[in-house]
Every structure is written in C-alpha cells, then in structure tokens.
Coordinates of C-alpha atoms in Angstrom, one line a residue:
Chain O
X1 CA -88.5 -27.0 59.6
X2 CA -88.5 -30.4 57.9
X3 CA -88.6 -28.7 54.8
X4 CA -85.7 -26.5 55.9
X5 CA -83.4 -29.4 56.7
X6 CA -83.9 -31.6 53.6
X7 CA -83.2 -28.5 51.5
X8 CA -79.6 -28.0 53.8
X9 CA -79.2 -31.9 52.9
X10 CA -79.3 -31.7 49.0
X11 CA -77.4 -28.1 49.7
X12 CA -74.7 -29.5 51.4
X13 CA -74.3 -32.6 48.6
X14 CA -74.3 -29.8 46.2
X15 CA -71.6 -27.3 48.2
X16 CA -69.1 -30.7 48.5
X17 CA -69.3 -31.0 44.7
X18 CA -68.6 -27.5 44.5
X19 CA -65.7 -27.8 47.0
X20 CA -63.9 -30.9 45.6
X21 CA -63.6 -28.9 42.0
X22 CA -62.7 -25.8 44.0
X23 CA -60.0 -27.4 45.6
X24 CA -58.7 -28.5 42.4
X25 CA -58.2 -25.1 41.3
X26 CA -56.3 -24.1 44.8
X27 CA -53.9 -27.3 43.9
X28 CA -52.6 -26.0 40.5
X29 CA -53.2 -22.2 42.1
X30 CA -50.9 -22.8 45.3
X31 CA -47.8 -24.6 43.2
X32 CA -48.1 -22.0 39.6
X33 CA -50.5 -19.0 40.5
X34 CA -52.2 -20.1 37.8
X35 CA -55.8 -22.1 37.2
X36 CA -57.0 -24.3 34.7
X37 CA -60.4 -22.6 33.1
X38 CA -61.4 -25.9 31.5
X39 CA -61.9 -27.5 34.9
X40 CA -65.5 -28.0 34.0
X41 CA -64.6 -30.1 31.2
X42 CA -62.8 -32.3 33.2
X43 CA -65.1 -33.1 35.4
X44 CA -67.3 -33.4 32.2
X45 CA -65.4 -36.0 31.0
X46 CA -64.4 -38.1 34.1
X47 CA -68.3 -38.8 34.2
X48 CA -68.2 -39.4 30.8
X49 CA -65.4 -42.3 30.9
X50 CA -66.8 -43.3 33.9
X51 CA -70.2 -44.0 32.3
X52 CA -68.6 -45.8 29.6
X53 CA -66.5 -47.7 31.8
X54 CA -69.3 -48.7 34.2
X55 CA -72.3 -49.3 31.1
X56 CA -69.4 -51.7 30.0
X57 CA -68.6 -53.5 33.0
X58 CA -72.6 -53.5 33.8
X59 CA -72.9 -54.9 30.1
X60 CA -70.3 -57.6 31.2
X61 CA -72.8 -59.2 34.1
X62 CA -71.4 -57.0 36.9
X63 CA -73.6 -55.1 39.4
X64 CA -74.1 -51.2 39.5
X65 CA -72.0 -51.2 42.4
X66 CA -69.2 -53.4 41.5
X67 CA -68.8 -51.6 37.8
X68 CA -68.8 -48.2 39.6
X69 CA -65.8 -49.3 41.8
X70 CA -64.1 -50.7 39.9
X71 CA -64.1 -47.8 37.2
X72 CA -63.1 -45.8 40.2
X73 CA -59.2 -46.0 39.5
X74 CA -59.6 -45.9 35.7
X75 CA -61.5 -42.4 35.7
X76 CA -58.6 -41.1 38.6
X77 CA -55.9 -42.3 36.2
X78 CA -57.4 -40.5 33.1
X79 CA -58.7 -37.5 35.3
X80 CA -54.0 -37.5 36.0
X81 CA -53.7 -38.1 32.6
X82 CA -55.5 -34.9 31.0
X83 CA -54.6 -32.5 33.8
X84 CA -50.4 -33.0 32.5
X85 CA -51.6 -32.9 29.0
X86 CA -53.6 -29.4 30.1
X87 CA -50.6 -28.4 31.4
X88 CA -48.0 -29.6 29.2
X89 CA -50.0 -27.7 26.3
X90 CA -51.4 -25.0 27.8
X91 CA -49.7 -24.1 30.7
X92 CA -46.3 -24.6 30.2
X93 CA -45.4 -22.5 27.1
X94 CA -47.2 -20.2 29.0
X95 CA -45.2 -19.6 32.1
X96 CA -42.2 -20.2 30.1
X97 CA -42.6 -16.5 27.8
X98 CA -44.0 -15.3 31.3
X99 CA -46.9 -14.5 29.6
X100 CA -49.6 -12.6 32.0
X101 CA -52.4 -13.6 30.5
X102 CA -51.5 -16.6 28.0
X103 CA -52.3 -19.7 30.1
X104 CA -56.0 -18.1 30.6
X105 CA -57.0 -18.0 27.2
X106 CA -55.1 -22.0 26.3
X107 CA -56.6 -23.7 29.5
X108 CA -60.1 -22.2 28.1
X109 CA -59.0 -22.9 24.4
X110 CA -58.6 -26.7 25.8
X111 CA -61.9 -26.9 27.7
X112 CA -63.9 -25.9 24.6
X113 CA -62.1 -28.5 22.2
X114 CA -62.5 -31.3 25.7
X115 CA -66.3 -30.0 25.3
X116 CA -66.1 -30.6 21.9
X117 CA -64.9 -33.9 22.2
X118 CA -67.0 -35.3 24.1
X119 CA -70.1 -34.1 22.1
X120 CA -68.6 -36.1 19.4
X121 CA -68.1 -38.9 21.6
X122 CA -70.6 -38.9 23.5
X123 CA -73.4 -37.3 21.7
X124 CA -75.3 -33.8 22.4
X125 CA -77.9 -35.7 24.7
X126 CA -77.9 -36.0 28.4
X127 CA -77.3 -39.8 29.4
X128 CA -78.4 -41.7 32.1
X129 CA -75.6 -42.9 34.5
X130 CA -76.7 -45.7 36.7
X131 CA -76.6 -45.1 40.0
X132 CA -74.3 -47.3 41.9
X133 CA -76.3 -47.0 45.4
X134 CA -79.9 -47.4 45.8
X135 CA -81.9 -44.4 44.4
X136 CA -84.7 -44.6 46.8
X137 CA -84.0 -42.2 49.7
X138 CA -83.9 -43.2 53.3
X139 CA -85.6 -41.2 55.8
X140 CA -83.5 -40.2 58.6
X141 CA -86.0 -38.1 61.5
X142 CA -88.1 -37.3 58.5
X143 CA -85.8 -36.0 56.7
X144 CA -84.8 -38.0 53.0
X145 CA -81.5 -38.7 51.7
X146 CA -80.5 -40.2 48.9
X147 CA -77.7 -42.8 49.5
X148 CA -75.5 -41.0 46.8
X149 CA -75.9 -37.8 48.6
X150 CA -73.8 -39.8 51.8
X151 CA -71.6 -41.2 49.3
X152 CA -70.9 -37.5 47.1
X153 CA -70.0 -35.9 51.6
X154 CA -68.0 -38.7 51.8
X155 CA -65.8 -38.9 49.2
X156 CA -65.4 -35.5 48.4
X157 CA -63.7 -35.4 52.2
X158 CA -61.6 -38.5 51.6
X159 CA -60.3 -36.7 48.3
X160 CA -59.0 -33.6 50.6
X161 CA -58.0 -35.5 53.4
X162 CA -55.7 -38.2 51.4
X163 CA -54.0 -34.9 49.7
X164 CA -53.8 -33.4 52.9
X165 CA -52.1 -36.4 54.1
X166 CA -49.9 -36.6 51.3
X167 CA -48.7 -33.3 51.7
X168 CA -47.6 -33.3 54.9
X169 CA -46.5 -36.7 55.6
X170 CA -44.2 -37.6 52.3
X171 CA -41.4 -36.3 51.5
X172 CA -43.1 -35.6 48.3
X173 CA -45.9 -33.9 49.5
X174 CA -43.4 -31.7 51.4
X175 CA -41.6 -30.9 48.2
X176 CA -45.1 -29.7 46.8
X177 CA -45.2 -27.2 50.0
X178 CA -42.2 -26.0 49.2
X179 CA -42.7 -25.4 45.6
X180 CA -45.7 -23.5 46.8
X181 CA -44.0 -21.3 49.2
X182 CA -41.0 -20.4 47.0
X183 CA -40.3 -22.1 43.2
X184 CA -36.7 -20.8 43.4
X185 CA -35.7 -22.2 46.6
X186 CA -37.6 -25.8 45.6
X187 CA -35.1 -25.9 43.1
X188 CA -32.2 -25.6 45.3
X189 CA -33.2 -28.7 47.1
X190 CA -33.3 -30.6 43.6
X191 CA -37.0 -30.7 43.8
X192 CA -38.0 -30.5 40.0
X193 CA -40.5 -27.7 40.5
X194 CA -41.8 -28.0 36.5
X195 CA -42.9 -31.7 37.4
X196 CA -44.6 -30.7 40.4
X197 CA -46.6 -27.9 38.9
X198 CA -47.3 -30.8 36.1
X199 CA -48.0 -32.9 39.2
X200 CA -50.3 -30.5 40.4
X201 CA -52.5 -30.0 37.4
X202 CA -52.5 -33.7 37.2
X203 CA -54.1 -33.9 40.5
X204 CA -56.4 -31.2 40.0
X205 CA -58.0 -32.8 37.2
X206 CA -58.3 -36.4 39.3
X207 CA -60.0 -34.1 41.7
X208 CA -62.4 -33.1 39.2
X209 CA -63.0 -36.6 37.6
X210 CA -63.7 -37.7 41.0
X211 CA -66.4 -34.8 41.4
X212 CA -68.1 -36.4 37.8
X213 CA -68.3 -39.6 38.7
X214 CA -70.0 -38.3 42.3
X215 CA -72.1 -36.0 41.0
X216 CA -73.0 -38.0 37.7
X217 CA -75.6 -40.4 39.0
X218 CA -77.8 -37.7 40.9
X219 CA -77.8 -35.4 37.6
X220 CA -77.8 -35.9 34.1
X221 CA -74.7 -36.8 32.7
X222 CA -73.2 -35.2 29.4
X223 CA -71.2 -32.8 27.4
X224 CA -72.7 -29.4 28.9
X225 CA -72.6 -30.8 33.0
X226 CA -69.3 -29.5 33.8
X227 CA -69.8 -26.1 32.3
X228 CA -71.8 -24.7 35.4
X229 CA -70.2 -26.7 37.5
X230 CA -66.6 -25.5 36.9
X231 CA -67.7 -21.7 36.8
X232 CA -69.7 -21.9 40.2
X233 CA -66.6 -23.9 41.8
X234 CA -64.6 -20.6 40.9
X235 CA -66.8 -18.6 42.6
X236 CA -66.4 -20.8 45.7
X237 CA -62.7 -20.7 45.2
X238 CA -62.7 -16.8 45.1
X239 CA -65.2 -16.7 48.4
X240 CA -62.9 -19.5 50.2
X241 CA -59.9 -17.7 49.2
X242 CA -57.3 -19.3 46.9
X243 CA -54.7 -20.2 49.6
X244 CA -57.1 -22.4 52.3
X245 CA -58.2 -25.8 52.4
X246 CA -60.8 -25.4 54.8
X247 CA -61.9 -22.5 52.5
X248 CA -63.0 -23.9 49.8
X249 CA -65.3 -26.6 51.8
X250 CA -67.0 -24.3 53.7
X251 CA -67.3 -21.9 50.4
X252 CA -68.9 -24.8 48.6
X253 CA -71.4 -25.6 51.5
X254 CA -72.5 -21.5 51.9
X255 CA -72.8 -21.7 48.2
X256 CA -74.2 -25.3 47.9
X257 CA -77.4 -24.3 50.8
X258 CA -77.9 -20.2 49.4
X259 CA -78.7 -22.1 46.2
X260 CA -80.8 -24.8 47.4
X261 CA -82.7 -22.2 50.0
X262 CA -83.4 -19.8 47.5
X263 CA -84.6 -22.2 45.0
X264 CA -87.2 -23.4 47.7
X265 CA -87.8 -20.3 49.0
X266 CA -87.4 -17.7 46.7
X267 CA -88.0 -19.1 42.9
X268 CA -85.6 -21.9 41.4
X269 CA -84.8 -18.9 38.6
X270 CA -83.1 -16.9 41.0
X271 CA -81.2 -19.6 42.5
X272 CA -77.4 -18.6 41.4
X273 CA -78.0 -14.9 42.5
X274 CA -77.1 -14.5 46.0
X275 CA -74.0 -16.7 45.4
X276 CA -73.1 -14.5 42.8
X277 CA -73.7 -11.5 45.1
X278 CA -71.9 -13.1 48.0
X279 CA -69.1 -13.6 45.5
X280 CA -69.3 -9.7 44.3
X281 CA -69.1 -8.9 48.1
X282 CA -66.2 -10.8 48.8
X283 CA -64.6 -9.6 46.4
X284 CA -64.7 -5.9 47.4
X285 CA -64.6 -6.3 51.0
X286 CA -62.5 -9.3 51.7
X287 CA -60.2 -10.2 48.2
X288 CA -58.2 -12.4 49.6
X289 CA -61.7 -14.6 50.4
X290 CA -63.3 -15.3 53.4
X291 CA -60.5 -17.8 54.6
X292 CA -57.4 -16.6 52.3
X293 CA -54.8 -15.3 54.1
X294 CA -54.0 -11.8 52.9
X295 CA -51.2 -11.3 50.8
X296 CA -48.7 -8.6 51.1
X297 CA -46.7 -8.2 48.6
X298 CA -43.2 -6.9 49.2
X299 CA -42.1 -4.5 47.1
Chain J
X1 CA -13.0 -29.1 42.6
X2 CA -15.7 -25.7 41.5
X3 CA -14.0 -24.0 37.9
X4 CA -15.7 -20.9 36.4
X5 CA -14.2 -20.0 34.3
X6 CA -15.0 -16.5 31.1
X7 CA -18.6 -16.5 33.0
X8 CA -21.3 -13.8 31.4
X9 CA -24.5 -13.4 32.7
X10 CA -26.7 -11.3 33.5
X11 CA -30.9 -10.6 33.8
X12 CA -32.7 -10.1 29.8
X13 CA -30.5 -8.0 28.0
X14 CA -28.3 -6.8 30.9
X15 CA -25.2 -8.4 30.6
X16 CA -24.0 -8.1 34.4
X17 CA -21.0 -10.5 34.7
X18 CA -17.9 -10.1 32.1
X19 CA -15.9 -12.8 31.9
X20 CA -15.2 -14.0 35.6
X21 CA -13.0 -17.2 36.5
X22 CA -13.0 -18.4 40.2
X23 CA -11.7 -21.9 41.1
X24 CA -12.8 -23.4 44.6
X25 CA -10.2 -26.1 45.4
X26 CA -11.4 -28.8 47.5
X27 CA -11.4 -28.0 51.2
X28 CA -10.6 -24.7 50.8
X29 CA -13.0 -21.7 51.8
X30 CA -12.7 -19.2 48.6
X31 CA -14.6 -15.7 49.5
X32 CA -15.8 -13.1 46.9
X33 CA -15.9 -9.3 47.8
X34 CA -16.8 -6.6 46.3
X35 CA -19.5 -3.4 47.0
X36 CA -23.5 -3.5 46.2
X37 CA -24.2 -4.5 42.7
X38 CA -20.9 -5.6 42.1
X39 CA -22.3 -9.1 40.5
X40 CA -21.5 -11.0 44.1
X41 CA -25.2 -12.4 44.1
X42 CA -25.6 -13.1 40.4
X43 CA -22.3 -15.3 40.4
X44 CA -23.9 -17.4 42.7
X45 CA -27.4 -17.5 41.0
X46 CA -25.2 -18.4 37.8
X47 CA -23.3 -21.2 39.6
X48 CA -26.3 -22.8 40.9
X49 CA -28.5 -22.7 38.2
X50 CA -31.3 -19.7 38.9
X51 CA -30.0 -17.5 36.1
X52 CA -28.7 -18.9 33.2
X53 CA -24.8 -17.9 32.0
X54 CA -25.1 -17.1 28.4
X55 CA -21.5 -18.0 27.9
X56 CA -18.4 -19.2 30.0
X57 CA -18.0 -22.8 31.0
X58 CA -18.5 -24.2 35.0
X59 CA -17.5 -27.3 35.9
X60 CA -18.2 -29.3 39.3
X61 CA -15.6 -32.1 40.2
X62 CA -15.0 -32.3 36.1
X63 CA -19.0 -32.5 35.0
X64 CA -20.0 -29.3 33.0
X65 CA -22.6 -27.7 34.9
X66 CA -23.6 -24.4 32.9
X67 CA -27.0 -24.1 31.8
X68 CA -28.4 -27.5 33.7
X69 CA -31.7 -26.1 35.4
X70 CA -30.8 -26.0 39.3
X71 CA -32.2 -29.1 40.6
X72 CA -30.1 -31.1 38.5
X73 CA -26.7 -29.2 39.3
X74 CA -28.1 -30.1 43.0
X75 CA -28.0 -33.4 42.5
X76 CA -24.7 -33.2 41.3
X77 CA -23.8 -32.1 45.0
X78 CA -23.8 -28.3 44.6
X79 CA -25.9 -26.7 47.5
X80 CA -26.7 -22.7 47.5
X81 CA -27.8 -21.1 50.7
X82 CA -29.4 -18.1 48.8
X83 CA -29.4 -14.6 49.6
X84 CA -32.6 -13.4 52.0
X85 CA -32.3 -17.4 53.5
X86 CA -35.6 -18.3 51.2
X87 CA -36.8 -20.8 54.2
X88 CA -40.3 -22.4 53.4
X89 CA -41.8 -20.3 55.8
X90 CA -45.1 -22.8 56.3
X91 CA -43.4 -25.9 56.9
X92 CA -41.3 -26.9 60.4
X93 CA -37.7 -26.6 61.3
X94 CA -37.5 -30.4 60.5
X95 CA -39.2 -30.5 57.5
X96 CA -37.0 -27.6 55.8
X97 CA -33.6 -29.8 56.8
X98 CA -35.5 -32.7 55.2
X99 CA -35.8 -30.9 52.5
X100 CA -32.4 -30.0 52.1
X101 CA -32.1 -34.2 52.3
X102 CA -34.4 -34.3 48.9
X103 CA -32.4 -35.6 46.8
X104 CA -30.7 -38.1 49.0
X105 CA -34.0 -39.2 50.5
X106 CA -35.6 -39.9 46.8
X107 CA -32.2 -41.2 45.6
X108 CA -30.9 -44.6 46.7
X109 CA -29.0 -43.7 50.0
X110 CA -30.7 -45.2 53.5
X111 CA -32.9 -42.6 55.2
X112 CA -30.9 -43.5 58.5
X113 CA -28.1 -41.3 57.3
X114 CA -30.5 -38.1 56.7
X115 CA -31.2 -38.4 60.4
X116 CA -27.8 -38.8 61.9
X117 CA -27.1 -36.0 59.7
X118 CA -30.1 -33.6 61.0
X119 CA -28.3 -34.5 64.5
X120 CA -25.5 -33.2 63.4
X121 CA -27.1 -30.0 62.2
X122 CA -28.8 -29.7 65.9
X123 CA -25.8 -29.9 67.6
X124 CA -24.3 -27.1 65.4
X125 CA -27.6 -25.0 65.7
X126 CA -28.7 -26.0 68.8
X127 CA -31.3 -23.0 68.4
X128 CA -32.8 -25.1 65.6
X129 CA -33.3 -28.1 68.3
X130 CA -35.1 -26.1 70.6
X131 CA -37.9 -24.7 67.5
X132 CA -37.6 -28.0 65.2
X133 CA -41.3 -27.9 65.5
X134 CA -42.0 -24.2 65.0
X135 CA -43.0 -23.1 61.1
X136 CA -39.5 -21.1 59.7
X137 CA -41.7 -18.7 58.6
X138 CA -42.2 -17.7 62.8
X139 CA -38.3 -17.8 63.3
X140 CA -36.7 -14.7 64.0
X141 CA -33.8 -13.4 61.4
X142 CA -30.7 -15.2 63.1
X143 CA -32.3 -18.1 63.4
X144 CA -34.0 -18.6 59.2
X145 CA -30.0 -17.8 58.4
X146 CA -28.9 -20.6 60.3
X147 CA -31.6 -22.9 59.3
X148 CA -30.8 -21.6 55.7
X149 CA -27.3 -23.1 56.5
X150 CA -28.3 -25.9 57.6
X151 CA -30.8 -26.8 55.5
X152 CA -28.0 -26.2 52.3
X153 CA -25.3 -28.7 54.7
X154 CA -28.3 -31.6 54.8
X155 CA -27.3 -32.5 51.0
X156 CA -23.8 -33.3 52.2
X157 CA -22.9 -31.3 49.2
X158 CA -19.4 -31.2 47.6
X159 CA -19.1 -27.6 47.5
X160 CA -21.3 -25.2 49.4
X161 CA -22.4 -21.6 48.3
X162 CA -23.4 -19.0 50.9
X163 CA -24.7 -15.5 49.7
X164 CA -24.3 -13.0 52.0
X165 CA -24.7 -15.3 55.3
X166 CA -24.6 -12.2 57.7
X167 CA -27.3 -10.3 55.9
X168 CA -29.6 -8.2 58.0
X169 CA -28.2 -9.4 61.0
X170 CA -27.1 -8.1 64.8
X171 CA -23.4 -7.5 65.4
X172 CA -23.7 -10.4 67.8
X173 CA -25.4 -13.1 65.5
X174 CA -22.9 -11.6 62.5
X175 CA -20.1 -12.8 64.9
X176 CA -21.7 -15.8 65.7
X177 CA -22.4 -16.8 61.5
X178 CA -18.6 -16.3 61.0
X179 CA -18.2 -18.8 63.6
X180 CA -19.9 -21.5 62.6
X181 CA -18.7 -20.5 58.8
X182 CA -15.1 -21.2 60.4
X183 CA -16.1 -24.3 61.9
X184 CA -17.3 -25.7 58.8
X185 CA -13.8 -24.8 57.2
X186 CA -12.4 -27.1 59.6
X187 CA -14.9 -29.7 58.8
X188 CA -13.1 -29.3 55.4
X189 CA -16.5 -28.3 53.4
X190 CA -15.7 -26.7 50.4
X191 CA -17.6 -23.3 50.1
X192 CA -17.6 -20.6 48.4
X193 CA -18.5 -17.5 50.0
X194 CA -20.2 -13.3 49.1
X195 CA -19.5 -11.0 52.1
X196 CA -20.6 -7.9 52.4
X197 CA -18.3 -7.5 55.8
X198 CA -15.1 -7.7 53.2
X199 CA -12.6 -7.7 56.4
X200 CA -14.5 -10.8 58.4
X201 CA -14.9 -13.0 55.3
X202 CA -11.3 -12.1 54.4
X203 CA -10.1 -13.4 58.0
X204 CA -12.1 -17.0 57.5
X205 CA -11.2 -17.4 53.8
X206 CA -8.2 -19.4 52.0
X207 CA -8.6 -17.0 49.0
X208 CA -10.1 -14.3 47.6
X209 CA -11.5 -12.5 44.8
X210 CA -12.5 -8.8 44.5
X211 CA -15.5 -8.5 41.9
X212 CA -15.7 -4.5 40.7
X213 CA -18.7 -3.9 38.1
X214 CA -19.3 -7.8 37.3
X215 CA -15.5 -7.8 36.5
X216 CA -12.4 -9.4 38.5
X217 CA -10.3 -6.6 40.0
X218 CA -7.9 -8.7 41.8
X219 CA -7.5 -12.3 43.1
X220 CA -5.2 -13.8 46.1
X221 CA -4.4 -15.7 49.2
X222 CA -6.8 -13.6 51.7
X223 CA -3.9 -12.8 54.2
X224 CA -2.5 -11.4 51.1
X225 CA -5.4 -9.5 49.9
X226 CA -6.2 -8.0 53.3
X227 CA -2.4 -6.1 53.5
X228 CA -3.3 -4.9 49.4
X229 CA -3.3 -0.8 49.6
X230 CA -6.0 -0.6 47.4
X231 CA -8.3 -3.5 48.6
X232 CA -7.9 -1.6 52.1
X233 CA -8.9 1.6 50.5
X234 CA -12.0 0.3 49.0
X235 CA -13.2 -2.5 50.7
X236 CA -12.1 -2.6 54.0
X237 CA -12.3 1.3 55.1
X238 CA -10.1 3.4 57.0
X239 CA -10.5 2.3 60.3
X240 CA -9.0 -0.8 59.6

C-alpha cells in the first residue's frame, strides 16, 4: 500500500506535466484546428533559458529560490515570444494557401531546428538545474514527496486556472471564445482573429516553458527532454479530447500513474505501453477522447 | 452614406457578382431581393469583408472599404448580422451583446455606455432578458435571430446589414422580425437588408433592388417596385 501511494505521488507530478503541455496544444487547437508539433522543443528550451537565467542570477549571490522566481517571468515572456514566431512562420502561410497538411510538417520543421539550437547552445549533455526547493523529500503518513513535486501540482493548476479566468472574465478572453466557436463571426465583431490565433500559440508555448522550468529540476535538463515529453502530452490530448479543459488534466494523471504503476509493477521497459494502448483504444472507441465533446459535422 | 458601386465577386474562380451598385442613404432602410443564388448573401459577405471583391469600389461615410479584412471595416461602424445568425453558441446571452460592444469596449469610449446600450437591446428583445444567462448555443431559432440582431445593434454601427433575418423561422416570429426591423427604421438606423419574403421586406423598405444571376435587374422606391408587372410576376407570386 505504501508502495502503492508513493508511486500515484510521483505519477500524478508526472500526469500534471503532461497536462500543462497538453493543454497547450488544446489552446492553439480550439482558436486554428491546428497544433504546434515542436511543442516539445519549447518546453525544451524554456528549461533551458530558465537554467541559464537562474545559473546567472545564482552566479550573482542570489539563492536557488530567489534566481528561480525571479527567472519565472523572463522564461513566460520568451516561452510568448517563440510560440508567435512558430506561428508567424509556420502556421500562418499555412492556413493562408489552406493547406491540409502544411502547418504539420513547418511546426515539426521548427522543433527540429529549436532542437538544434539548443544543442549548439547548450551542448549535447544533460545539465544539472538546481532545484529551487529542498530536494530532500518530506514524509507525509509514510509516504515521500519531494517539495518540487507540490510545487510542479501546483503550478501546473495555477497555469489553467489563470487562462480559465482570463477567458471568461475579459473581454479579451471572451473574444478568444468566440474565435473558437466561429473565426467568421469573430471577425464581425472587429475581433482580429489572425492575432488571436497568434495569441494563442503564444500562450501555448508559455504553457510549455512553464512545464520546463517545473519539470527541469526533478529530471535532467537538455536538448533531447522535451522530445518525449511533447509526444506523450499528445497522446494525453488525444485521450482528454481536443475540446475539454478538464480533459486534458485528468488524461495527464491516468497517463502520469499507468506509467509510474507499470514501471513499479510490471518492468520500467514497458512503462509507455499501456498509455499507448489506452491511447489506441480511445481512439477507436471514443475519437473525440474521453472528455471531447463529439463533433458533428454538418454537412 | 453605404456606395457600391461595379462590385465583382465571387468564391475562387467563380465570379458570382457582375458589376452591382447599391447606395444606402443615411436613415433609410434599402432592401435587396431576388430568388436563391441570386448573389443576395455574397453582396453582403463582400460589403463586410468575408469575401473579398476582386474589383468595384465600396465606400462607408466616404472611407474606401473594399478589400479591408472585416474586423477593420467593423471598426469603421459597419455591422453584419450574417446569414444562419453565427451566435457563439458556448458563451451567454450577455456575453454575445458584449461582444458585439468589442470594439467599443477595447477602443476609448466609457464602458457605461455598452451597458445602457445592452438595456436598450433587452427592452427591444425582452426574450433575451429573460435567457441573458443561458449559452446561445441552447436558444431556440427565433430567439439566436434576435440575439443575432442585437448583438450586430451593440456596435452602434452606422449602417447595419441583415441577411436573411427571417430565415428558418415560424410565420409568427417572421412577423414579429419585420417588426422590430420596422422599429429600427424609425430609430433611423441605416440598414441594408436580403429578404427572401420579397413582398414583407418590400413593405418595410425605402428602396429596393432586384438582384437576377449576381446582376441588377431593376432598382426603385419599394412602393414603386411592389406595383412593377414583372417584379410581381417573379418575385412576389400570384397571389399577391
């Protein structure tokens, strides 16, 4: 039993990781029906600005913790920054010649030449990020979690919720709803849907920086991290279902605790499978994902 | 006030509009007729920015609007209620009027306005009052048309387009849209408005143009065009 529950705590850690990328792909999905494939490399390199910000600031005479908060807004702002320059190159063009299949192959043409960036940046080898929160666990009725574990539950809800928020309390939130439900009508109400879908993408990537700097100082920080990362977020996104919030958190955490349990009780080599499978059953039973509402297309 | 004028358009290569010139002068109510696939719709879409005309000039209060992508011509103080109402069907009754407001509540007018306005629109549609809460996507036909209304009168707009208000509708809410449309002419709101029911919108309306195969068949006062032989013949049947 006590083995059980400290596998569910790393699990769940995991599965909001998971969830915060995933949600990034429902932001650019729900404005554009499209995704951006190099979502893994922005996650990549938030952690990787973040570490340089916060070796810096730690370099400078400031604690783990101070550095690490106050790199916080500069990793969001760059995390905004690349997500419009995905989508002004990549995305854009695309929609533009209504091209099916065109912003697939540029958003994955840009992860691989982010990827390749940062290996020339940043170097091939996995670096250390310092943890901003004590590493040693605490033990909570026997069970141990890490401090950054709290922290990774924590901010990965206060990401959602503050979009959330946004959405349905400002005016420009609400034009973001709009542009989701119908890009022609948005239009009509002089909302400029081309700068919200940038807007969106913009987000998407913050959301994924935000998910590197969490997830960087429980793993091993570098080029390949977001790689993984990214793909098994997609997965979640396709068992959440595209169009639900709640989706994609409860996604994450399903996939988040299948992995950690069949690491623990299975063998740590089969640990993506019955994600995957769960994935490859959602898809043929329920397409629309577990929490997607299904759509009907009107002919 | 509204000035097309040698408008083409059309969808890829289709060409579907030859040459059309409509002028809606201010405070008047201006009606275009004309059967299914006549190019009533895709004058609209043109005006307002959804399509672009691929020649033909349109001006608003002076300002060349042809070609602008439509949230700008918004701005400018066009509104387009579109055909098939487009509501946001996930958001509330009072968010879809705000959001006819956008560009006033991001621009530099007081929000206190917007809301007085929304008043307005509830005592026009008190229907709308009783549901703001309820997601349009729940309302029932009559009700999205007038919210579609409403939503397009929150931008105070100069000159209002309204495509095919009565679309889809019971006799009894079809009376009821023609109503309010004639109230709004005596609020003096410019508008300019596609009818499939030729004979109603011809009773409402200042003027009126006949659209035949994306051209201009015939153009008049609408007391005028109603008595025309061949108008009768085609558009308004026997009966009448």
């Amino acid at each position: 039993m006590q083995n059980f529950l400290q596998i569910l705590v790393s699990g769940i850690s995991v599965g909001m990781i998971y969830g915060v990328i995933a949600f990034g792909y429902q932001l650019t999905f729900a404005t554009s029906k499209t995704l951006n494939f190099g979502q893994g490399e922005a996650l990549t390199l938030g952690a990787l600005v973040g570490f340089s910000v916060v070796t810096a600031l730690i370099g400078m005479g400031a604690s783990p913790l101070l550095a690490y908060l106050l790199s916080l807004p500069l990793v969001l702002a760059f995390g905004l920054a690349q997500g419009s320059a995905v989508e002004w190159l990549g995305v854009r063009q695309a929609m533009k010649t209504k091209s099916e299949a065109g912003w697939i192959m540029s958003t994955i043409a840009l992860g691989i030449i982010f990827k390749n960036m940062a290996e020339n940046i940043w170097g091939k080898d996995p670096l250390k990020f310092p943890s901003p929160l004590p590493e040693n666990p605490i033990s909570l009725g026997g069970v141990n979690i890490r401090p950054m574990e709290i922290a990774i539950v924590l901010g990965a809800l206060a990401m959602m919720l503050a979009v959330e928020l946004f959405n349905r309390r400002s005016i420009y939130g609400k034009a973001v709803v709009a542009t989701s439900n119908d890009r022609d009508a948005a239009g009509l109400m002089g909302i400029n849907t081309s700068l919200v879908i940038t807007f969106s993408y913009a987000l998407s990537s913050l959301s994924a920086a935000l998910a590197g700097v969490l997830v960087a100082p429980v793993t091993l920080t570098g080029a390949q991290m977001g790689a993984a990362l990214g793909l098994k977020a997609f997965a979640v996104a396709i068992i959440g279902g595209l169009s639900s919030g709640l989706g994609v958190v409860v996604g994450g955490l399903i996939l988040g605790i299948t992995e950690s349990l069949t690491g623990f009780y299975v063998d740590t080599g089969y640990k993506d499978v019955p994600g995957l499978i769960l994935l490859l059953l959602v898809l043929s039973f329920k397409p629309a994902g577990l929490f997607g509402k299904t759509a009907i297309k009107k002919v | 006030m509204l000035k097309i004028e040698k408008l083409v358009a059309g969808y890829g290569k289709v060409q579907v509009l030859h040459e059309i010139t409509i002028e809606v002068p201010k405070g008047k109510l201006v009606t275009l007729i004309g059967s299914n696939g006549a190019g009533k719709t895709t004058t609209l879409r043109a005006i307002s920015g959804m399509i672009e005309p691929s020649s033909g000039s349109i001006t608003l209060n002076g300002t060349s609007i042809a070609g602008l992508p439509s949230h700008e011509i918004t701005r400018l103080g066009l509104a387009h209620s579109p055909e098939g109402r487009r509501v946001f069907p996930t958001l509330s009754v009072t968010d879809n009027l705000l959001l006819g407001a956008f560009p006033r509540l991001t621009g530099k007018r007081p929000k206190g306005e917007v809301e007085k306005d929304m008043q307005r629109m509830f005592e026009l549609f008190p229907r709308l009052q009783e549901r703001r809460e309820q997601l349009a996507g729940t309302l029932s036909g009559g009700e999205q048309q007038m919210l579609a209304m409403a939503r397009a009168l929150m931008l105070n707009p100069e000159v209002l387009l309204l495509d095919e208000p009565s679309m889809g509708l019971a006799p009894k809410l079809v009376e009821e849209v023609f109503a309010t449309i004639a109230r709004l002419k005596q609020a003096s709101i410019t508008m300019l408005l596609v009818e499939q029911f030729a004979a109603a919108a011809l009773d409402v309306a200042d003027f009126g143009y006949v659209l035949e195969n994306g051209r201009l068949a015939g153009s008049g006062p609408a007391a005028q065009l109603k008595n025309d032989p061949a108008v009768r013949a085609a558009y308004l049947g026997a009966a009448h």
